[in-house]
Coordinates of C-alpha atoms in Angstrom, one line a residue:
M23 CA 46.1 2.9 -10.9
N24 CA 48.1 6.1 -10.8
S25 CA 47.6 9.0 -13.2
N26 CA 50.7 8.0 -15.1
K27 CA 48.9 5.1 -16.6
H28 CA 46.0 7.2 -17.7
T29 CA 48.4 9.7 -19.2
Q30 CA 50.2 6.9 -21.0
A31 CA 46.9 5.6 -22.4
V32 CA 46.1 9.1 -23.8
A33 CA 49.6 9.2 -25.3
E34 CA 49.1 5.8 -27.0
L35 CA 46.2 7.2 -28.9
D36 CA 48.9 8.9 -31.1
S37 CA 50.4 5.6 -32.1
L38 CA 50.4 4.7 -35.8
D39 CA 49.6 1.1 -34.8
P40 CA 45.8 0.5 -34.8
F41 CA 46.3 -2.4 -32.3
V42 CA 47.9 0.0 -29.8
R43 CA 45.2 2.5 -30.3
V44 CA 42.4 0.0 -29.8
K45 CA 44.1 -1.3 -26.6
A46 CA 44.4 2.3 -25.2
L47 CA 40.7 3.1 -26.1
R48 CA 39.5 0.0 -24.4
F49 CA 41.5 0.8 -21.3
I50 CA 40.0 4.4 -21.2
K51 CA 36.5 3.0 -21.8
N52 CA 36.8 0.5 -18.9
N53 CA 38.0 3.2 -16.6
I54 CA 35.5 6.0 -17.3
I55 CA 32.2 4.0 -17.6
G56 CA 30.2 5.0 -14.5
N57 CA 33.1 6.9 -13.0
K58 CA 32.7 10.7 -13.2
T59 CA 36.0 11.3 -11.5
K60 CA 37.9 9.4 -14.2
K61 CA 35.9 11.2 -16.9
D62 CA 36.9 14.5 -15.5
L63 CA 40.5 13.3 -15.4
Y64 CA 40.6 12.3 -19.1
I65 CA 38.9 15.5 -20.1
S66 CA 41.6 17.4 -18.3
L67 CA 44.2 15.3 -20.3
D68 CA 42.6 16.6 -23.6
V69 CA 41.5 13.2 -24.7
I70 CA 38.3 14.4 -26.5
P71 CA 40.1 16.2 -29.4
K72 CA 42.1 13.0 -30.0
L73 CA 39.0 10.9 -30.1
V74 CA 37.3 13.3 -32.6
A75 CA 40.4 13.3 -34.7
F76 CA 40.0 9.6 -35.4
F77 CA 37.0 10.4 -37.5
K78 CA 38.6 13.2 -39.4
T79 CA 42.0 11.8 -40.5
Q80 CA 43.2 9.0 -42.7
E81 CA 45.2 7.7 -39.8
G82 CA 42.0 7.0 -37.9
A83 CA 40.3 5.1 -40.7
D84 CA 40.6 1.8 -39.0
S85 CA 37.0 0.8 -38.2
E86 CA 37.7 -0.8 -34.8
V87 CA 39.5 2.3 -33.7
Q88 CA 36.5 4.5 -34.7
I89 CA 34.0 2.1 -33.0
Q90 CA 35.9 2.2 -29.8
A91 CA 36.3 6.0 -30.0
A92 CA 32.5 6.4 -30.6
I93 CA 31.8 4.3 -27.5
V94 CA 34.2 6.4 -25.4
L95 CA 32.6 9.7 -26.7
G96 CA 29.2 8.3 -25.8
S97 CA 30.4 7.4 -22.3
F98 CA 31.6 11.0 -21.8
A99 CA 28.2 12.3 -22.9
Y100 CA 26.5 10.4 -20.2
G101 CA 28.6 12.3 -17.7
G102 CA 26.3 15.4 -17.8
E103 CA 26.0 18.8 -19.3
D104 CA 29.6 19.9 -18.7
N105 CA 30.9 16.9 -20.6
V106 CA 28.4 17.4 -23.4
A107 CA 29.6 21.0 -23.7
E108 CA 33.2 19.8 -24.1
L109 CA 32.1 17.4 -26.8
V110 CA 30.2 20.1 -28.6
K111 CA 33.1 22.5 -28.3
H112 CA 35.5 20.1 -29.9
G113 CA 33.2 19.3 -32.8
A114 CA 32.3 15.7 -31.9
V115 CA 28.7 15.9 -33.3
K116 CA 29.4 16.3 -37.0
P117 CA 31.7 13.3 -37.5
L118 CA 29.3 11.1 -35.4
L119 CA 26.4 12.2 -37.7
E120 CA 28.5 11.3 -40.7
C121 CA 29.1 7.9 -39.3
I122 CA 25.4 7.3 -39.3
S123 CA 24.7 8.8 -42.7
I124 CA 27.6 7.6 -44.9
R125 CA 29.1 4.6 -43.2
N126 CA 28.1 1.0 -43.8
D127 CA 29.5 -0.6 -40.7
S128 CA 26.6 -1.6 -38.5
R129 CA 28.7 -1.6 -35.3
L130 CA 30.1 1.8 -36.0
I131 CA 26.6 3.2 -36.8
E132 CA 25.2 1.8 -33.5
A133 CA 28.1 3.2 -31.4
A134 CA 27.7 6.6 -33.1
A135 CA 24.0 6.6 -32.7
R136 CA 24.3 5.8 -28.9
A137 CA 26.8 8.6 -28.5
L138 CA 24.5 11.1 -30.3
K139 CA 21.5 10.1 -28.3
A140 CA 23.4 10.9 -25.1
I141 CA 24.6 14.2 -26.5
Y142 CA 21.2 15.2 -27.7
K143 CA 19.7 14.6 -24.3
Y144 CA 21.5 17.6 -23.0
L145 CA 21.3 19.9 -26.1
V146 CA 18.1 21.7 -25.1
T147 CA 19.4 22.2 -21.6
L148 CA 22.5 23.8 -23.0
L149 CA 20.3 26.2 -24.9
N150 CA 19.1 27.7 -21.7
P151 CA 21.7 27.3 -19.0
D152 CA 21.2 28.9 -15.6
S153 CA 24.3 31.0 -16.2
L154 CA 22.7 33.2 -18.9
N155 CA 22.5 35.8 -16.2
P156 CA 25.7 35.2 -14.3
K157 CA 27.8 37.6 -12.2
L158 CA 30.8 37.6 -14.5
D159 CA 30.7 38.7 -18.2
R160 CA 33.2 36.1 -19.2
E161 CA 30.9 33.4 -17.8
K162 CA 28.0 34.8 -19.7
I163 CA 30.0 34.8 -22.9
A164 CA 31.0 31.2 -22.5
S165 CA 27.5 30.2 -21.6
V166 CA 26.0 31.9 -24.7
H167 CA 28.7 30.4 -26.9
T168 CA 27.7 26.9 -25.6
A169 CA 24.0 27.7 -26.3
E170 CA 24.9 28.9 -29.8
L171 CA 26.7 25.6 -30.5
A172 CA 23.7 23.7 -29.2
A173 CA 21.3 25.7 -31.4
T174 CA 23.6 25.1 -34.4
I175 CA 23.5 21.3 -33.9
I176 CA 19.7 21.3 -33.4
A177 CA 19.3 23.1 -36.8
R178 CA 21.2 20.2 -38.4
C179 CA 19.1 17.6 -36.7
C180 CA 15.6 18.6 -38.0
D181 CA 15.6 16.7 -41.3
T182 CA 12.5 14.7 -40.6
N183 CA 9.2 15.3 -38.8
D184 CA 10.1 12.8 -36.1
Q185 CA 13.3 14.7 -35.4
Q186 CA 11.3 17.9 -35.2
I187 CA 8.9 16.3 -32.7
Q188 CA 11.7 14.9 -30.5
I189 CA 13.4 18.3 -30.3
A190 CA 10.2 20.2 -29.7
S191 CA 9.1 17.8 -27.0
A192 CA 12.4 18.5 -25.2
G193 CA 11.3 22.1 -24.7
A194 CA 13.3 23.7 -27.5
F195 CA 10.9 26.5 -28.5
P196 CA 11.0 28.5 -25.3
A197 CA 14.8 28.1 -25.0
L198 CA 15.4 29.2 -28.6
V199 CA 13.0 32.1 -28.4
K200 CA 14.8 33.2 -25.2
L201 CA 18.1 33.1 -27.1
L202 CA 16.7 35.5 -29.7
V203 CA 17.0 38.3 -27.2
C204 CA 20.3 37.3 -25.6
G205 CA 22.1 40.2 -27.3
Y206 CA 24.8 38.1 -28.9
S207 CA 24.5 38.0 -32.7
K208 CA 26.0 34.6 -33.3
A209 CA 23.7 33.0 -30.8
Q210 CA 20.7 34.8 -32.2
E211 CA 21.6 33.6 -35.7
A212 CA 21.9 30.0 -34.5
A213 CA 18.5 30.3 -32.7
L214 CA 16.8 31.7 -35.8
D215 CA 18.3 28.9 -37.9
A216 CA 17.1 26.2 -35.5
L217 CA 13.6 27.7 -35.4
A218 CA 13.5 27.9 -39.2
Y219 CA 14.2 24.2 -39.5
L220 CA 11.9 23.2 -36.7
C221 CA 8.9 24.8 -38.5
R222 CA 9.8 23.9 -42.1
E223 CA 6.8 22.3 -43.7
N224 CA 5.2 22.0 -40.2
P225 CA 2.2 24.3 -39.7
D226 CA 1.6 23.0 -36.1
F227 CA 5.1 23.9 -35.0
G228 CA 5.0 27.2 -36.9
S229 CA 2.0 28.2 -34.8
K230 CA 3.6 27.0 -31.6
I231 CA 6.7 29.1 -32.3
V232 CA 4.6 32.2 -33.0
D233 CA 2.7 31.7 -29.8
T234 CA 5.8 31.1 -27.6
K235 CA 6.2 33.8 -24.9
S236 CA 9.5 35.6 -24.9
E237 CA 11.3 37.5 -22.2
S238 CA 10.8 40.6 -24.3
V239 CA 7.5 42.5 -24.6
D240 CA 7.6 41.7 -28.3
S241 CA 6.3 38.5 -29.9
P242 CA 8.8 36.1 -31.6
V243 CA 7.6 37.4 -35.0
K244 CA 8.2 41.0 -34.0
I245 CA 11.6 40.1 -32.7
M246 CA 12.5 38.5 -36.1
L247 CA 11.2 41.5 -37.9
N248 CA 13.5 43.7 -35.8
L249 CA 16.5 41.4 -36.4
I250 CA 15.9 41.4 -40.2
R251 CA 16.8 45.1 -40.0
D252 CA 20.2 44.4 -38.4
K253 CA 23.2 45.8 -40.2
S254 CA 24.7 42.3 -40.6
P255 CA 23.8 40.6 -43.9
T256 CA 24.0 37.2 -42.3
M257 CA 21.5 38.2 -39.6
Q258 CA 19.2 39.7 -42.3
L259 CA 19.4 36.4 -44.2
I260 CA 18.7 34.0 -41.4
S261 CA 15.9 36.2 -40.0
A262 CA 14.4 36.3 -43.5
K263 CA 14.7 32.5 -43.7
C264 CA 12.9 32.0 -40.4
L265 CA 10.1 34.3 -41.4
T266 CA 9.9 32.6 -44.8
H267 CA 9.5 29.1 -43.1
L268 CA 6.9 30.5 -40.8
S269 CA 5.0 32.0 -43.8
R270 CA 5.2 28.8 -45.8
A271 CA 3.8 27.0 -42.7
N272 CA 0.8 29.3 -42.8
A273 CA 1.7 30.5 -39.3
I274 CA 1.9 34.2 -39.9
S275 CA -0.8 35.0 -42.5
E276 CA -1.7 38.2 -40.7
H277 CA 1.9 39.4 -41.5
F278 CA 1.6 39.1 -45.3
N279 CA 2.3 42.8 -45.8
D280 CA 5.5 42.4 -43.7
I281 CA 6.5 39.5 -45.9
T282 CA 5.9 41.5 -49.1
L283 CA 7.3 44.8 -48.0
I284 CA 10.2 43.7 -45.7
V285 CA 11.2 40.1 -46.1
L286 CA 11.1 39.8 -49.9
P287 CA 12.9 43.1 -50.7
T288 CA 15.6 42.1 -48.1
L289 CA 16.2 38.8 -49.9
V290 CA 16.4 40.5 -53.3
K291 CA 18.9 43.0 -51.9
L292 CA 21.0 40.2 -50.4
L293 CA 21.5 38.8 -54.0
D294 CA 24.1 41.5 -54.3
E295 CA 26.1 40.3 -51.3
K296 CA 29.2 38.2 -51.6
G297 CA 30.1 34.7 -50.2
P298 CA 27.7 32.4 -48.3
V299 CA 24.9 35.1 -48.0
R300 CA 24.7 35.5 -51.8
E301 CA 24.8 31.7 -52.2
E302 CA 21.9 31.1 -49.7
A303 CA 19.7 34.0 -50.5
P304 CA 18.3 32.6 -53.8
H305 CA 17.3 29.4 -52.0
V306 CA 15.3 31.3 -49.5
L307 CA 13.7 33.6 -52.1
A308 CA 12.7 30.6 -54.3
Y309 CA 11.0 28.9 -51.3
L310 CA 9.2 32.2 -50.3
I311 CA 7.7 32.8 -53.7
R312 CA 6.9 29.3 -54.7
D313 CA 3.3 28.9 -56.0
N314 CA 2.5 32.5 -55.1
E315 CA 2.0 34.7 -58.1
E316 CA 1.6 37.9 -56.0
L317 CA 5.0 37.4 -54.4
Q318 CA 6.5 36.3 -57.8
K319 CA 5.4 39.5 -59.4
A320 CA 6.8 41.5 -56.4
A321 CA 10.1 39.7 -56.8
C322 CA 10.2 40.6 -60.5
D323 CA 9.3 44.2 -59.8
S324 CA 12.1 44.3 -57.3
G325 CA 14.7 43.5 -60.0
A326 CA 15.2 39.8 -59.0
V327 CA 15.4 38.5 -62.6
L328 CA 18.4 40.4 -63.7
K329 CA 20.2 39.7 -60.4
L330 CA 19.5 36.0 -60.6
A331 CA 20.5 36.0 -64.3
D332 CA 24.0 37.0 -63.2
F333 CA 24.2 33.8 -61.2
V334 CA 23.4 31.7 -64.2
T335 CA 25.8 33.5 -66.6
H336 CA 28.6 32.7 -64.1
V337 CA 27.4 29.1 -63.5
G338 CA 30.7 27.7 -64.4
D339 CA 32.3 29.4 -61.4
Q340 CA 29.5 28.3 -59.0
D341 CA 29.0 25.1 -57.2
N342 CA 25.2 25.5 -57.4
S343 CA 22.6 27.1 -59.5
Y344 CA 19.5 28.6 -57.9
Y345 CA 17.6 30.3 -60.7
D346 CA 14.0 29.3 -61.5
P347 CA 11.9 31.4 -63.8
L348 CA 8.9 32.9 -62.2
G349 CA 5.2 32.9 -63.1
D350 CA 3.5 34.1 -66.2
S351 CA 4.6 34.8 -69.8
D352 CA 5.7 38.4 -69.1
K353 CA 8.1 37.2 -66.4
L354 CA 9.3 34.3 -68.7
K355 CA 9.9 36.8 -71.5
E356 CA 12.0 38.9 -69.1
V357 CA 14.1 35.8 -68.5
V358 CA 14.6 35.3 -72.3
D359 CA 15.5 39.0 -72.7
A360 CA 18.2 38.5 -70.1
K361 CA 19.9 36.2 -72.6
I362 CA 20.5 33.4 -70.1
I363 CA 19.0 30.4 -72.0
P364 CA 22.4 29.4 -73.6
H365 CA 23.9 29.4 -70.1
I366 CA 21.0 27.2 -68.8
V367 CA 21.7 24.7 -71.6
K368 CA 25.4 24.8 -70.8
A369 CA 24.6 24.2 -67.1
M370 CA 23.1 20.8 -68.0
S371 CA 26.6 19.5 -68.4
H372 CA 27.9 21.0 -65.2
R373 CA 30.0 18.8 -62.9
S374 CA 27.6 19.4 -60.0
Y375 CA 24.5 17.3 -60.0
G376 CA 22.7 20.2 -58.2
V377 CA 23.5 22.6 -61.0
R378 CA 22.3 20.0 -63.6
A379 CA 19.0 19.5 -61.8
A380 CA 18.5 23.2 -61.4
A381 CA 19.1 23.8 -65.1
C382 CA 16.4 21.2 -65.8
Q383 CA 14.0 23.0 -63.4
C384 CA 14.7 26.3 -65.2
T385 CA 14.0 24.7 -68.6
R386 CA 10.8 23.1 -67.2
S387 CA 9.5 26.5 -66.1
L388 CA 10.5 28.2 -69.4
S389 CA 8.9 25.5 -71.5
R390 CA 5.4 26.4 -70.0
S391 CA 5.4 29.1 -72.8
V392 CA 4.9 27.6 -76.2
N393 CA 6.5 30.5 -77.9
I394 CA 9.6 30.4 -75.8
L395 CA 9.8 26.6 -76.2
R396 CA 9.7 26.8 -80.0
T397 CA 11.8 29.9 -80.7
N398 CA 14.3 29.8 -77.9
L399 CA 14.8 26.5 -76.1
V400 CA 14.8 24.2 -79.1
D401 CA 17.0 26.7 -81.1
A402 CA 19.4 26.7 -78.2
G403 CA 19.9 23.0 -78.6
I404 CA 18.1 21.8 -75.5
A405 CA 17.2 18.3 -76.8
T406 CA 20.6 16.7 -76.7
P407 CA 21.8 17.6 -73.2
L408 CA 18.3 17.0 -71.8
F409 CA 18.0 13.5 -73.1
K410 CA 21.5 12.8 -71.8
L411 CA 20.3 13.7 -68.3
L412 CA 17.7 10.9 -68.5
S413 CA 20.7 8.6 -68.0
D414 CA 22.4 10.8 -65.3
E415 CA 24.1 9.1 -62.4
S416 CA 21.9 11.2 -60.0
T417 CA 18.3 10.1 -59.5
D418 CA 17.4 13.7 -58.6
V419 CA 18.7 14.9 -62.0
Q420 CA 16.9 12.1 -63.8
T421 CA 13.7 13.0 -62.1
T422 CA 13.9 16.7 -62.9
A423 CA 14.9 16.0 -66.5
C424 CA 12.0 13.6 -66.9
A425 CA 9.6 16.2 -65.5
T426 CA 11.1 18.7 -67.9
I427 CA 10.4 16.4 -70.9
C428 CA 6.8 16.4 -69.7
N429 CA 6.7 19.9 -71.3
I430 CA 9.2 19.3 -74.0
T431 CA 7.8 16.3 -75.8
I432 CA 10.7 15.4 -78.2
M433 CA 10.9 12.1 -80.0
E434 CA 14.5 12.4 -81.1
Q435 CA 17.4 10.3 -79.8
G436 CA 15.5 7.4 -78.5
G437 CA 13.4 9.5 -76.2
I438 CA 10.4 7.1 -76.1
E439 CA 12.5 4.1 -75.3
K440 CA 14.3 5.9 -72.5
L441 CA 11.1 7.1 -71.0
V442 CA 9.7 3.6 -71.0
E443 CA 12.9 2.4 -69.3
L444 CA 12.3 5.0 -66.6
V445 CA 8.7 3.8 -66.2
N446 CA 10.2 0.7 -64.7
S447 CA 12.3 2.6 -62.2
P448 CA 12.0 1.7 -58.5
D449 CA 11.8 5.4 -57.7
N450 CA 8.0 6.4 -57.7
T451 CA 8.7 10.0 -58.5
L452 CA 10.8 9.1 -61.5
R453 CA 8.1 6.6 -62.7
L454 CA 5.4 9.2 -62.3
N455 CA 7.2 11.8 -64.3
A456 CA 8.1 9.3 -67.0
I457 CA 4.4 8.4 -67.4
W458 CA 3.5 12.0 -67.4
A459 CA 6.0 12.7 -70.2
L460 CA 4.6 9.8 -72.3
K461 CA 1.1 11.2 -71.7
N462 CA 2.1 14.6 -73.1
L463 CA 3.9 13.0 -75.9
V464 CA 0.8 11.2 -77.3
Y465 CA -1.6 14.1 -76.6
H466 CA -3.1 15.0 -80.0
A467 CA -0.3 13.0 -81.6
E468 CA -0.5 11.1 -84.9
S469 CA -1.3 7.4 -84.9
E470 CA 2.3 6.7 -85.7
V471 CA 3.5 8.3 -82.5
K472 CA 0.9 6.4 -80.4
D473 CA 1.8 3.1 -82.0
S474 CA 5.5 3.8 -81.2
V475 CA 4.7 4.4 -77.6
M476 CA 2.6 1.3 -77.2
K477 CA 5.1 -0.8 -79.0
A478 CA 7.8 0.3 -76.5
L479 CA 5.5 0.3 -73.4
T480 CA 3.5 -2.9 -74.2
Y481 CA -0.1 -3.6 -73.4
Q482 CA 0.8 -5.7 -70.4
K483 CA 2.9 -2.9 -68.8
M484 CA 0.0 -0.5 -69.4
E485 CA -2.4 -2.7 -67.5
E486 CA 0.2 -3.1 -64.7
L487 CA 0.5 0.7 -64.3
I488 CA -3.3 1.1 -64.2
E489 CA -3.4 -1.4 -61.3
D490 CA -0.3 0.1 -59.5
Q491 CA -0.5 0.4 -55.8
E492 CA 0.4 4.1 -56.0
I493 CA -2.7 6.2 -56.7
D494 CA -0.8 8.9 -58.5
I495 CA 0.7 6.3 -60.9
Q496 CA -2.8 4.9 -61.6
E497 CA -4.1 8.4 -62.3
Q498 CA -1.4 9.3 -64.8
A499 CA -1.6 5.9 -66.4
L500 CA -5.3 6.5 -67.0
N501 CA -4.4 9.9 -68.3
L502 CA -2.0 8.2 -70.7
L503 CA -4.7 5.6 -71.6
R504 CA -7.1 8.5 -72.2
N505 CA -4.7 10.0 -74.8
L506 CA -4.0 6.6 -76.4
A507 CA -7.3 4.7 -76.1
C508 CA -5.7 2.0 -78.1
L509 CA -5.9 -1.2 -76.0
G510 CA -7.9 -4.0 -77.4
E511 CA -11.7 -3.4 -77.0
Q512 CA -12.3 -6.2 -74.6
R513 CA -9.3 -5.5 -72.4
L514 CA -10.0 -1.8 -72.4
M515 CA -13.6 -2.2 -71.4
N516 CA -12.8 -4.6 -68.6
I517 CA -10.3 -2.1 -67.2
I518 CA -12.9 0.7 -67.4
E519 CA -15.5 -1.4 -65.6
S520 CA -13.2 -2.3 -62.8
K521 CA -11.9 1.3 -62.3
L522 CA -15.4 2.7 -62.2
C523 CA -16.1 0.8 -59.0
L524 CA -13.3 2.5 -57.1
W525 CA -13.9 5.2 -54.4
N526 CA -11.0 7.5 -55.4
S527 CA -12.5 10.7 -57.0
E528 CA -9.4 11.4 -59.2
I529 CA -9.4 7.9 -60.6
I530 CA -13.1 8.0 -61.3
K531 CA -12.7 11.4 -63.1
Q532 CA -9.8 10.1 -65.2
I533 CA -11.7 6.9 -66.2
L534 CA -14.8 8.9 -67.2
Y535 CA -12.6 11.0 -69.5
V536 CA -11.1 7.8 -71.0
I537 CA -14.7 6.9 -71.8
N538 CA -15.2 10.4 -73.3
N539 CA -12.2 9.9 -75.6
I540 CA -13.5 6.6 -76.8
A541 CA -17.0 8.0 -77.3
T542 CA -15.6 10.8 -79.5
G543 CA -14.3 8.1 -81.9
A544 CA -16.0 6.2 -84.7
E545 CA -19.4 4.5 -84.6
Y546 CA -17.9 1.2 -83.4
H547 CA -16.2 3.0 -80.5
K548 CA -19.6 4.2 -79.3
K549 CA -21.1 0.8 -79.8
A550 CA -18.4 -0.7 -77.6
I551 CA -19.6 1.5 -74.7
M552 CA -23.2 1.0 -75.4
G553 CA -22.7 -2.8 -75.2
R554 CA -21.6 -2.5 -71.6
P555 CA -24.6 -1.9 -69.3
N556 CA -22.4 -1.8 -66.2
I557 CA -20.5 1.1 -67.7
L558 CA -23.7 3.0 -68.5
T559 CA -25.0 2.4 -65.0
H560 CA -21.9 3.8 -63.5
I561 CA -22.1 6.9 -65.7
K562 CA -25.7 7.4 -64.7
N563 CA -24.8 7.1 -61.0
Y564 CA -21.9 9.5 -61.3
M565 CA -24.2 12.1 -62.7
A566 CA -25.4 12.5 -59.1
H567 CA -21.9 12.4 -57.5
E568 CA -21.1 15.0 -54.8
N569 CA -18.0 16.2 -56.8
P570 CA -19.2 18.6 -59.6
E571 CA -16.1 17.7 -61.7
I572 CA -17.2 14.1 -61.8
R573 CA -20.8 15.2 -62.6
V574 CA -19.4 17.3 -65.5
A575 CA -17.3 14.3 -66.8
A576 CA -20.3 12.0 -66.6
V577 CA -22.5 14.4 -68.6
W578 CA -19.7 14.7 -71.2
C579 CA -19.9 11.0 -71.7
L580 CA -23.6 11.3 -72.5
I581 CA -23.0 14.3 -74.8
N582 CA -20.4 12.3 -76.8
L583 CA -22.5 9.2 -77.0
T584 CA -25.5 11.1 -78.4
W585 CA -23.5 13.4 -80.7
T586 CA -23.8 12.9 -84.4
E587 CA -22.6 14.6 -87.6
D588 CA -24.1 12.1 -89.9
K589 CA -27.9 11.6 -90.0
N590 CA -27.5 8.2 -91.5
N591 CA -25.7 6.7 -88.5
S592 CA -27.2 5.0 -85.5
S593 CA -27.4 8.0 -83.2
P594 CA -31.2 7.9 -82.9
G595 CA -31.0 4.3 -81.8
R596 CA -28.4 5.2 -79.1
V597 CA -30.5 8.1 -77.9
R598 CA -33.6 5.9 -77.6
E599 CA -31.6 3.3 -75.7
L600 CA -30.1 5.9 -73.3
R601 CA -33.6 7.4 -72.8
Q602 CA -34.9 4.0 -71.8
F603 CA -31.9 3.7 -69.4
G604 CA -33.2 6.8 -67.6
F605 CA -30.6 9.3 -68.7
E606 CA -33.0 12.0 -70.1
D607 CA -34.8 12.3 -66.8
I608 CA -31.6 12.7 -64.9
V609 CA -30.3 15.3 -67.3
K610 CA -33.6 17.3 -66.8
N611 CA -33.0 17.3 -63.1
M612 CA -29.4 18.5 -63.6
M613 CA -30.7 21.7 -65.2
N614 CA -31.2 22.8 -61.6
D615 CA -27.7 21.8 -60.4
V616 CA -25.9 24.3 -58.1
N617 CA -22.9 24.2 -60.4
L618 CA -23.0 26.4 -63.5
D619 CA -20.7 24.1 -65.5
V620 CA -22.9 21.1 -64.8
R621 CA -26.0 23.1 -65.8
E622 CA -24.4 24.1 -69.1
K623 CA -23.3 20.6 -70.0
A624 CA -26.8 19.3 -69.0
K625 CA -28.4 21.8 -71.3
T626 CA -26.2 20.6 -74.2
A627 CA -27.0 16.9 -73.5
L628 CA -30.8 17.7 -73.2
S629 CA -30.8 19.5 -76.6
Q630 CA -29.4 16.3 -78.2
F631 CA -32.1 14.2 -76.7
S632 CA -34.7 16.6 -78.0
Q633 CA -33.4 16.3 -81.6
T634 CA -34.4 12.7 -81.7

């Protein structure tokens, strides 16, 4: 066929008739498969932008058109590095990724996935082309630009550990580290971003990046510490993000002073910037200081609280909220003094689910302080919007709201019923937080509250939760049971016996504390335990457990079973029975335990044996 027919096929892609488009796409597909010359011809006819446009415009919404376009794009990708460079240049990757993530058409998903697989094969090669040291400057610029695009795509393809492994196994680390010293800022930023995502929550890859040899005399970390001093705020931010991810991956512990004295102050300073840098900086700062009191204090000392408060007070103008109160009561008080609590409450009704979830997270952190909870959050009217969020359309918001209520145990507005409803959610995190909230609600609560919870939850559901396949659910269900201790005697004792036989240390510890709570009750509660020889045998065995926390819990059971405030009760009889069971001899041996807490509890238990 002459070139006029190929030109005509490309022109027919502009037709408004989907049938004409599909016919043209199939013609192009049949001509280019396995034919590099025809691929080059169609690329010269600028067919790739037209193909990509089918995924971006309403005119290209016809599914068959998009399927055929994806197949053709994939065929071009199998033509080699130059073709992939053209696809990347014209933005083919993003719409193909969107086909996989948001479309429901299985044929379209398969076609897009095949095209991406072909593109991905060459991405790492494009990071490090032979022409990085070409004769002509314009060739070098084009080469580095291609490498920049490849690094940008890689950064967006590292969502899972499997993806990280695939990219790393293709040789990404040396190529990306080489790009750090290429001298072109946009390519350096893209390489930093890709490295950051490759080592996120991945200590093994963090260490491999740190150990990767660079063409410079400096190590990758040293290069990043130099780049963080760049005059460009964007370069500073992405360098800080990469160093933060390496730090969180425990790959650069020897650079902790650099993190404290360079990375953290840089992030706080970037909170004053405008645009995307200002929007991203709080995310990176929050990730850096999470669960680290020393860094949290340093952030507060650097003035982070007031700067972040400005984000919250303008939350109506933002698409996202990033503020999370830090650390101890002094830092929480600083948040209150910044007068942002009303804005946090207002943010719970924001149109963006991310802002609503972030507002819940703020409230959760603030509610760790009882004084703030009573005098500020409740007064600010936190209950109504918080309970509304338990029915939010976003599961993320529901989960965060539920976790917040774990600290703010409010019974108003049908809170118990809503929490019980969430206990039945298919989302395990949501279920866990709902049980946790119920546990806190009944802690030291009046009998009326406990009865209300059990009426809504039901005994059958309680037993199901205790036998749940998720260990975390079991553990919190036992915690709830520990605070309730209100199942029928026979059913409760049967559950206790079955759980004491398990191997999981956390479950054993929780069930021992359930026994403790029962043993602190009336005389008939103690008799219920004493009437179960199997339970007593398990308690005795766990007094020699390798975990000191379990030994302590087991001795506590003994202390509560022998404790008496009334000389006329049957305590002496229980003590004699427990002595015959061999408990007294074991407690005497525990006086030499390596753990101080165990020795102290053993001393208390032994003193109660000696009084009888």
